[in-house]
Amino acid sequence: MLFVLGVLFMIVGVAASIALHEMGHMVPAKKFGVRVPQYMIGFGPTLWSKKRGETEYGVKGIPLGGYVRMIGMYPPKAGDPDGSVRASSTGRFSQLADEVREQTFEELRPGDENRVFYKLKTWQKVTVMFGGPFMNLVIAAVVMTVMVCGVGLPKLTGTKVTSLTTCLTKVEPGQKCPAGQEAPAASSGLKLDDVIISVAGQKVNSNLEATRVIRAHGGEKIPFVVERDGRQQTLQVTPKTTKVAKLDADGNPVTDAGGQNVMIDAGYVGLSIGQYTLQRQGPGAVPGMLGTSIKQTAGVVLHIPEKMKGVAQAAFSDEARDPNGPISVVGVTRIAGDVAESSKVELGQKVLLLLNLLASLNLALFVFNLIPLLPLDGGHIAGALWEAIKRPIARARGVVGPVYVDVTKALPVAYAVSLVLIGMSVLLIYADVVKPITIQ
């Protein structure tokens, strides 16, 4: 039952995200006078629709996106009068562009001459096309505000020992740890529920303080003062120098452009210190969290091509999936169900994880849609900006009349990108079915 609730939460969240994304395109388009014949959630066969005014609103059968149809997305070819196209091209791509123009102008009605998208000013075109991704950014910001101010973020508090590693290398159950690979903490006598008072003579009050002292004394024998059963005692521990994740000033792992942890050599003893509690913060913490998340998401998006190779290898072999790799909407929905069903996660943490999934999805949509390639929103934005650059140059050369950028020339690229996106989607969905990523 809880699994189903988690899945339903994500389905509703994804549907709302798509609906608001398309609303972000439609509202400014109508505000600027462009006629919008259709507003659809999903692709494929129409399940439900209703016409209000001049726009048909509906839901289609394949819930993997949506679209807003605006008239006049493509301008006439240079030399053709507005609203017409001359069938004079012989090249394959030229014929394709002419066919698209013809389809565009076929839906024009009397009075639509100045209600076409291509006649908008540059800033209006950018506003219309950026409106969709911007709505995803707003959704992410709102969800993060709820997370930070309403639910609270996990914070590690106290210095109680909550787990111990017995061996520095992975061993099978029942096998002994190889000589020299014993974890320093356990082999030196530290036990679960010990409260660490000081390390190397420095009083510590948090996991971060203890970690910093331990890391600074790799290979050195240092005293640990702990409280056990109401009494203090001193244990001698020698941290082993090994590869560990670099931490920032707040104790968070530092990642590279690809989202992978930056590793350094430092002292390690093999224990977990402190307990996680949810602590609410003020709204001032949201912008920094949002900015960091955008940066991390952009790094992941930039490395999608190379990560897709790993997805394909894992999907068709015994190789494990990369937990930090891309996943489809199916995978996100499945993870939401697993989180809701887990008996190891408290209710507050379940809510936090589900909200974080929804925020992360919207940030991915925000960043991905801004890639300057058609048919993505970023491709249309790039076309509008190029038109703004091209217009004054044309005027300086004595060109009179309207100056448009013929985005139909980029249609071969748009079709190629669409095929790649469809292929990636199919592969990710298949991988998420046969070898899903799970949250531990």
Coordinates of C-alpha atoms in Angstrom, one line a residue:
M1 CA 0.0 0.0 0.0
L2 CA 2.8 2.4 0.9
F3 CA 4.6 1.6 -2.3
V4 CA 1.5 2.5 -4.3
L5 CA 1.1 5.8 -2.4
G6 CA 4.8 6.7 -3.2
V7 CA 4.2 5.9 -6.9
L8 CA 1.0 7.9 -7.0
F9 CA 2.8 10.9 -5.3
M10 CA 5.4 10.9 -8.0
I11 CA 2.9 10.4 -10.9
V12 CA 0.9 13.4 -9.7
G13 CA 4.1 15.4 -9.1
V14 CA 5.4 14.6 -12.6
A15 CA 2.0 15.4 -14.2
A16 CA 1.8 18.7 -12.4
S17 CA 5.4 19.5 -13.4
I18 CA 4.6 18.9 -17.1
A19 CA 1.4 20.8 -16.9
L20 CA 3.0 23.8 -15.3
H21 CA 5.9 23.7 -17.7
E22 CA 3.6 23.9 -20.7
M23 CA 1.6 26.6 -18.9
G24 CA 4.8 28.6 -18.6
H25 CA 4.9 28.6 -22.5
M26 CA 1.2 29.2 -23.1
V27 CA 0.4 32.1 -20.7
P28 CA 3.0 34.5 -22.1
A29 CA 2.3 33.4 -25.7
K30 CA -1.4 34.3 -25.2
K31 CA -0.4 37.5 -23.4
F32 CA 1.6 38.5 -26.5
G33 CA -1.3 37.8 -28.8
V34 CA -0.2 34.4 -30.3
R35 CA -3.0 32.0 -31.0
V36 CA -2.6 28.7 -29.2
P37 CA -4.8 26.0 -30.7
Q38 CA -3.7 23.2 -28.4
Y39 CA -2.5 22.6 -24.8
M40 CA -1.8 18.9 -24.3
I41 CA -0.3 16.8 -21.4
G42 CA 1.3 13.7 -22.9
F43 CA 1.7 12.3 -26.4
G44 CA -0.1 9.8 -28.6
P45 CA -3.9 9.2 -28.7
T46 CA -6.1 11.7 -26.9
L47 CA -7.8 10.4 -23.8
W48 CA -9.7 13.5 -22.9
S49 CA -10.0 17.0 -24.3
K50 CA -12.2 20.1 -24.0
K51 CA -12.2 23.3 -26.0
R52 CA -12.3 26.6 -24.2
G53 CA -12.2 29.7 -26.3
E54 CA -9.8 29.1 -29.1
T55 CA -7.6 26.5 -27.3
E56 CA -8.2 22.8 -26.9
Y57 CA -7.0 21.5 -23.6
G58 CA -6.5 17.7 -23.2
V59 CA -4.6 14.7 -21.9
K60 CA -3.0 12.1 -24.1
G61 CA -2.2 8.4 -23.6
I62 CA 1.6 8.5 -23.2
P63 CA 2.5 10.6 -20.1
L64 CA 6.1 11.3 -21.0
G65 CA 5.8 15.0 -21.7
G66 CA 3.5 17.6 -23.2
Y67 CA 3.3 20.4 -25.7
V68 CA 1.7 23.7 -26.5
R69 CA 0.9 24.3 -30.2
M70 CA 1.4 27.9 -31.2
I71 CA 0.7 29.1 -34.8
G72 CA 3.4 30.5 -36.9
M73 CA 6.4 28.9 -35.2
Y74 CA 8.4 29.1 -38.5
P75 CA 8.8 32.3 -40.6
P76 CA 8.3 32.4 -44.4
K77 CA 11.4 31.9 -46.6
A78 CA 13.2 35.0 -47.6
G79 CA 11.3 36.5 -50.6
D80 CA 8.0 34.7 -49.9
P81 CA 5.1 36.9 -48.7
D82 CA 3.9 36.3 -45.1
G83 CA 1.5 33.4 -44.8
S84 CA 2.6 31.6 -48.0
V85 CA 5.3 29.3 -49.3
R86 CA 6.5 28.7 -52.9
A87 CA 7.1 25.1 -53.7
S88 CA 10.3 25.7 -55.6
S89 CA 12.9 23.8 -53.6
T90 CA 14.5 20.6 -54.9
G91 CA 16.9 19.5 -52.1
R92 CA 15.7 16.9 -49.6
F93 CA 16.2 19.2 -46.6
S94 CA 14.8 22.2 -48.5
Q95 CA 11.7 20.3 -49.4
L96 CA 11.3 19.2 -45.8
A97 CA 11.5 22.9 -44.6
D98 CA 8.9 23.9 -47.2
E99 CA 6.6 21.2 -46.1
V100 CA 6.8 22.3 -42.5
R101 CA 6.2 25.9 -43.5
E102 CA 3.2 24.9 -45.6
Q103 CA 1.7 22.9 -42.6
T104 CA 2.3 26.0 -40.5
F105 CA 0.5 28.4 -42.8
E106 CA -2.4 25.9 -43.4
E107 CA -3.6 26.5 -39.9
L108 CA -3.7 30.3 -40.3
R109 CA -7.2 31.8 -40.2
P110 CA -8.3 35.3 -41.3
G111 CA -7.1 37.8 -38.7
D112 CA -4.1 35.6 -37.6
E113 CA -1.6 37.6 -39.7
N114 CA -0.2 39.3 -36.6
R115 CA -0.9 36.5 -34.2
V116 CA 2.0 34.3 -35.3
F117 CA 5.0 33.4 -33.1
Y118 CA 7.7 34.4 -35.6
K119 CA 6.5 38.0 -35.6
L120 CA 7.1 38.4 -31.8
K121 CA 9.9 40.7 -30.7
T122 CA 13.1 38.9 -29.5
W123 CA 12.4 39.4 -25.8
Q124 CA 8.9 38.1 -26.3
K125 CA 10.1 34.9 -28.0
V126 CA 12.7 34.4 -25.3
T127 CA 10.1 34.9 -22.6
V128 CA 7.7 32.4 -24.2
M129 CA 10.3 29.7 -24.6
F130 CA 12.1 30.3 -21.3
G131 CA 8.7 30.3 -19.5
G132 CA 8.5 26.5 -19.5
P133 CA 11.9 25.7 -17.9
F134 CA 11.4 28.7 -15.6
M135 CA 8.3 27.1 -14.2
N136 CA 10.3 23.9 -13.4
L137 CA 12.8 26.1 -11.6
V138 CA 10.0 27.7 -9.6
I139 CA 8.5 24.3 -8.7
A140 CA 12.0 23.2 -7.5
A141 CA 12.4 26.3 -5.4
V142 CA 8.9 25.9 -3.9
V143 CA 9.5 22.3 -3.1
M144 CA 12.9 23.1 -1.6
T145 CA 11.3 25.8 0.6
V146 CA 8.9 23.2 1.9
M147 CA 11.8 20.9 2.6
V148 CA 13.9 23.5 4.4
C149 CA 11.2 25.4 6.3
G150 CA 8.5 22.9 6.7
V151 CA 10.0 19.4 7.0
G152 CA 13.6 20.2 7.9
L153 CA 16.9 19.0 6.6
P154 CA 18.9 16.2 8.1
K155 CA 21.6 17.3 10.5
L156 CA 24.2 15.2 12.2
T157 CA 24.3 15.9 15.9
G158 CA 26.2 14.6 18.9
T159 CA 29.3 12.4 19.0
K160 CA 27.8 9.0 19.9
V161 CA 29.3 6.1 17.9
T162 CA 26.4 4.7 15.8
S163 CA 28.3 2.2 13.7
L164 CA 31.7 0.5 13.4
T165 CA 33.5 -1.0 10.5
T166 CA 35.5 -4.1 11.3
C167 CA 37.5 -4.3 8.1
L168 CA 38.9 -1.8 5.7
T169 CA 38.3 -4.1 2.7
K170 CA 35.1 -5.8 1.7
V171 CA 34.9 -9.5 2.9
E172 CA 32.3 -12.1 2.4
P173 CA 30.1 -13.0 5.4
G174 CA 31.9 -15.4 7.7
Q175 CA 35.4 -14.6 6.3
K176 CA 38.1 -13.1 8.5
C177 CA 39.5 -9.7 7.8
P178 CA 43.0 -9.9 6.1
A179 CA 45.9 -9.1 8.3
G180 CA 46.7 -5.4 8.4
Q181 CA 43.2 -4.5 7.1
E182 CA 41.5 -4.3 10.5
A183 CA 39.6 -1.0 11.0
P184 CA 41.5 1.0 13.6
A185 CA 38.4 2.0 15.6
A186 CA 37.0 -1.5 16.3
S187 CA 40.5 -3.0 16.8
S188 CA 41.4 -0.4 19.3
G189 CA 38.4 -1.1 21.6
L190 CA 35.8 1.5 20.5
K191 CA 32.2 0.3 20.9
L192 CA 28.8 1.2 19.7
D193 CA 27.1 3.9 21.9
D194 CA 30.4 5.3 23.1
V195 CA 30.2 9.1 23.3
I196 CA 33.5 10.6 22.1
I197 CA 34.6 13.5 24.3
S198 CA 38.0 14.4 22.7
V199 CA 40.3 13.3 20.0
A200 CA 44.1 13.9 20.1
G201 CA 43.6 16.2 23.0
Q202 CA 41.0 18.3 21.3
K203 CA 37.5 18.4 22.6
V204 CA 34.9 17.6 20.0
N205 CA 31.2 18.3 19.9
S206 CA 30.2 17.1 16.5
N207 CA 30.9 14.6 13.8
L208 CA 32.6 17.2 11.6
E209 CA 35.0 18.3 14.4
A210 CA 35.9 14.7 15.2
T211 CA 36.4 13.9 11.5
R212 CA 38.7 16.8 10.9
V213 CA 41.0 15.8 13.8
I214 CA 41.0 12.2 12.7
R215 CA 41.9 13.0 9.1
A216 CA 44.7 15.3 10.2
H217 CA 46.5 12.5 12.1
G218 CA 46.8 9.7 9.5
G219 CA 49.4 7.1 10.7
E220 CA 49.8 8.7 14.2
K221 CA 48.7 7.1 17.4
I222 CA 46.3 9.5 19.1
P223 CA 44.1 9.3 22.3
F224 CA 40.3 9.0 22.1
V225 CA 38.6 10.0 25.4
V226 CA 35.1 8.3 25.4
E227 CA 32.3 8.1 27.9
R228 CA 31.0 4.5 28.3
D229 CA 28.4 3.5 30.9
G230 CA 28.7 6.9 32.7
R231 CA 32.5 6.7 33.0
Q232 CA 35.3 8.2 30.9
Q233 CA 38.2 6.2 29.6
T234 CA 41.0 6.7 27.1
L235 CA 41.8 4.5 24.1
Q236 CA 44.7 4.7 21.8
V237 CA 43.8 4.7 18.1
T238 CA 46.0 5.0 15.0
P239 CA 44.0 6.3 12.0
K240 CA 45.0 4.6 8.7
T241 CA 45.9 6.9 5.8
T242 CA 43.6 6.1 2.9
K243 CA 41.5 7.6 0.1
V244 CA 38.4 9.5 1.5
A245 CA 36.0 12.0 0.1
K246 CA 37.1 15.7 0.4
L247 CA 34.7 17.7 2.6
D248 CA 33.8 21.4 2.3
A249 CA 33.5 23.8 5.3
D250 CA 30.0 22.4 6.1
G251 CA 31.1 18.8 6.0
N252 CA 29.6 18.0 2.7
P253 CA 31.5 15.9 0.1
V254 CA 33.1 18.0 -2.6
T255 CA 32.2 16.8 -6.1
D256 CA 33.7 17.4 -9.5
A257 CA 32.0 18.6 -12.7
G258 CA 30.6 15.1 -13.3
G259 CA 29.1 14.8 -9.8
Q260 CA 31.7 12.4 -8.5
N261 CA 33.3 12.8 -5.1
V262 CA 36.8 14.4 -5.1
M263 CA 39.1 12.0 -3.2
I264 CA 42.1 12.9 -1.0
D265 CA 44.6 11.0 1.3
A266 CA 43.6 11.4 5.0
G267 CA 43.3 9.5 8.3
Y268 CA 40.4 7.0 8.6
V269 CA 39.3 4.9 11.6
G270 CA 36.1 3.2 10.4
L271 CA 33.2 4.6 12.5
S272 CA 30.1 6.7 12.2
I273 CA 29.6 9.5 14.7
G274 CA 26.4 11.3 15.6
Q275 CA 22.7 10.8 14.8
Y276 CA 20.6 12.5 12.0
T277 CA 17.7 14.7 13.1
L278 CA 15.5 16.9 10.9
Q279 CA 16.1 20.6 11.7
R280 CA 14.0 23.4 10.1
Q281 CA 15.8 26.4 8.8
G282 CA 14.8 29.8 7.5
P283 CA 14.0 30.6 3.9
G284 CA 17.4 32.3 3.6
A285 CA 18.9 28.8 3.2
V286 CA 17.0 28.0 0.0
P287 CA 18.9 30.1 -2.6
G288 CA 22.2 28.6 -1.7
M289 CA 20.8 25.1 -1.7
L290 CA 19.1 25.8 -5.1
G291 CA 22.2 27.2 -6.6
T292 CA 24.3 24.2 -5.5
S293 CA 21.7 21.8 -6.9
I294 CA 21.6 23.6 -10.2
K295 CA 25.3 23.4 -10.5
Q296 CA 25.4 19.7 -9.6
T297 CA 22.5 18.9 -12.0
A298 CA 24.2 20.8 -14.9
G299 CA 27.4 18.7 -14.2
V300 CA 25.3 15.5 -14.5
V301 CA 23.5 16.6 -17.6
L302 CA 26.8 17.5 -19.4
H303 CA 28.0 13.9 -18.7
I304 CA 24.9 12.1 -19.8
P305 CA 26.4 10.8 -23.1
E306 CA 29.2 9.0 -21.4
K307 CA 26.9 7.8 -18.6
M308 CA 24.5 6.3 -21.1
K309 CA 27.2 3.9 -22.2
G310 CA 27.3 2.6 -18.6
V311 CA 23.5 2.3 -18.6
A312 CA 23.6 0.2 -21.8
Q313 CA 26.4 -2.0 -20.4
A314 CA 24.5 -2.6 -17.2
A315 CA 21.1 -3.2 -18.9
F316 CA 22.5 -6.0 -21.2
S317 CA 25.0 -7.6 -18.8
D318 CA 25.7 -8.5 -15.2
E319 CA 27.4 -5.2 -14.6
A320 CA 25.8 -3.1 -11.8
R321 CA 24.0 0.2 -12.5
D322 CA 25.7 3.5 -11.5
P323 CA 23.6 4.8 -8.6
N324 CA 24.5 8.4 -9.7
G325 CA 23.7 7.7 -13.4
P326 CA 20.6 9.0 -15.3
I327 CA 17.2 7.4 -14.8
S328 CA 13.8 7.7 -16.5
V329 CA 10.5 8.8 -15.1
V330 CA 9.8 5.1 -14.6
G331 CA 12.9 4.8 -12.4
V332 CA 12.1 7.9 -10.4
T333 CA 8.6 6.6 -9.8
R334 CA 9.9 3.2 -8.7
I335 CA 12.3 4.8 -6.3
A336 CA 9.5 6.9 -4.8
G337 CA 7.6 3.7 -4.2
D338 CA 10.6 2.0 -2.5
V339 CA 11.1 5.1 -0.3
A340 CA 7.5 5.1 0.8
E341 CA 7.5 1.4 1.5
S342 CA 10.9 1.2 3.4
S343 CA 10.6 0.3 7.1
K344 CA 14.1 1.6 7.7
V345 CA 13.1 5.2 7.0
E346 CA 11.1 7.4 9.4
L347 CA 8.1 9.3 8.2
G348 CA 9.7 12.7 8.2
Q349 CA 12.7 11.4 6.2
K350 CA 10.3 9.7 3.7
V351 CA 8.5 12.9 3.1
L352 CA 11.9 14.7 2.7
L353 CA 13.2 12.1 0.2
L354 CA 10.0 12.2 -1.9
L355 CA 10.1 16.0 -2.0
N356 CA 13.8 15.9 -2.9
L357 CA 13.0 13.5 -5.8
L358 CA 10.4 15.9 -7.2
A359 CA 12.7 18.9 -6.8
S360 CA 15.6 17.1 -8.5
L361 CA 13.3 16.0 -11.4
N362 CA 12.3 19.6 -12.0
L363 CA 15.9 20.9 -11.8
A364 CA 16.8 18.3 -14.4
L365 CA 14.0 19.5 -16.7
F366 CA 15.1 23.1 -16.2
V367 CA 18.7 22.4 -17.1
F368 CA 18.1 19.9 -19.9
N369 CA 15.5 22.1 -21.7
L370 CA 18.0 25.0 -21.9
I371 CA 20.4 23.0 -24.0
P372 CA 20.6 25.2 -27.2
L373 CA 19.4 22.5 -29.6
L374 CA 16.1 22.1 -31.4
P375 CA 13.5 20.8 -30.5
L376 CA 14.4 21.8 -26.9
D377 CA 13.4 25.2 -25.6
G378 CA 17.0 26.2 -25.6
G379 CA 17.1 25.8 -29.3
H380 CA 14.3 28.2 -29.9
I381 CA 15.9 30.7 -27.4
A382 CA 19.2 30.4 -29.3
G383 CA 17.3 31.1 -32.6
A384 CA 15.6 34.2 -31.1
L385 CA 19.0 35.6 -29.8
W386 CA 20.7 34.9 -33.1
E387 CA 17.8 36.9 -34.8
A388 CA 18.5 39.8 -32.5
I389 CA 22.2 39.7 -33.5
K390 CA 21.4 39.3 -37.2
R391 CA 18.8 42.1 -37.5
P392 CA 21.1 45.2 -36.9
I393 CA 23.7 43.6 -39.2
A394 CA 21.1 43.3 -42.0
R395 CA 20.0 46.9 -41.4
A396 CA 23.6 48.1 -41.7
R397 CA 23.8 46.2 -45.1
G398 CA 20.8 48.1 -46.3
V399 CA 18.2 45.3 -45.9
V400 CA 14.7 46.6 -45.5
G401 CA 11.6 44.9 -44.2
P402 CA 11.3 42.1 -41.6
V403 CA 14.4 40.1 -40.8
Y404 CA 13.9 36.6 -39.4
V405 CA 16.1 33.7 -38.6
D406 CA 15.0 30.7 -40.7
V407 CA 14.9 28.0 -37.9
T408 CA 13.6 25.5 -40.4
K409 CA 17.3 25.1 -41.5
A410 CA 17.9 23.4 -38.2
L411 CA 15.1 20.9 -38.7
P412 CA 17.5 18.0 -39.6
V413 CA 19.3 18.6 -36.3
A414 CA 15.9 18.8 -34.5
Y415 CA 14.9 15.4 -36.0
A416 CA 18.3 13.9 -35.1
V417 CA 18.1 15.2 -31.6
S418 CA 14.5 13.8 -31.3
L419 CA 15.6 10.4 -32.4
V420 CA 18.5 10.4 -29.9
L421 CA 16.2 11.5 -27.1
I422 CA 13.7 8.8 -28.0
G423 CA 16.5 6.2 -28.0
M424 CA 17.8 7.4 -24.7
S425 CA 14.3 7.3 -23.2
V426 CA 13.6 3.7 -24.4
L427 CA 17.0 2.5 -23.1
L428 CA 16.5 4.2 -19.7
I429 CA 13.0 2.8 -19.3
Y430 CA 14.3 -0.7 -20.2
A431 CA 17.2 -0.4 -17.8
D432 CA 14.9 0.8 -15.0
V433 CA 12.6 -2.2 -15.5
V434 CA 15.3 -5.0 -15.8
K435 CA 17.9 -3.5 -13.5
P436 CA 16.5 -0.6 -11.4
I437 CA 18.5 1.7 -9.2
T438 CA 17.6 1.3 -5.5
I439 CA 18.1 3.6 -2.6
Q440 CA 19.8 2.0 0.4

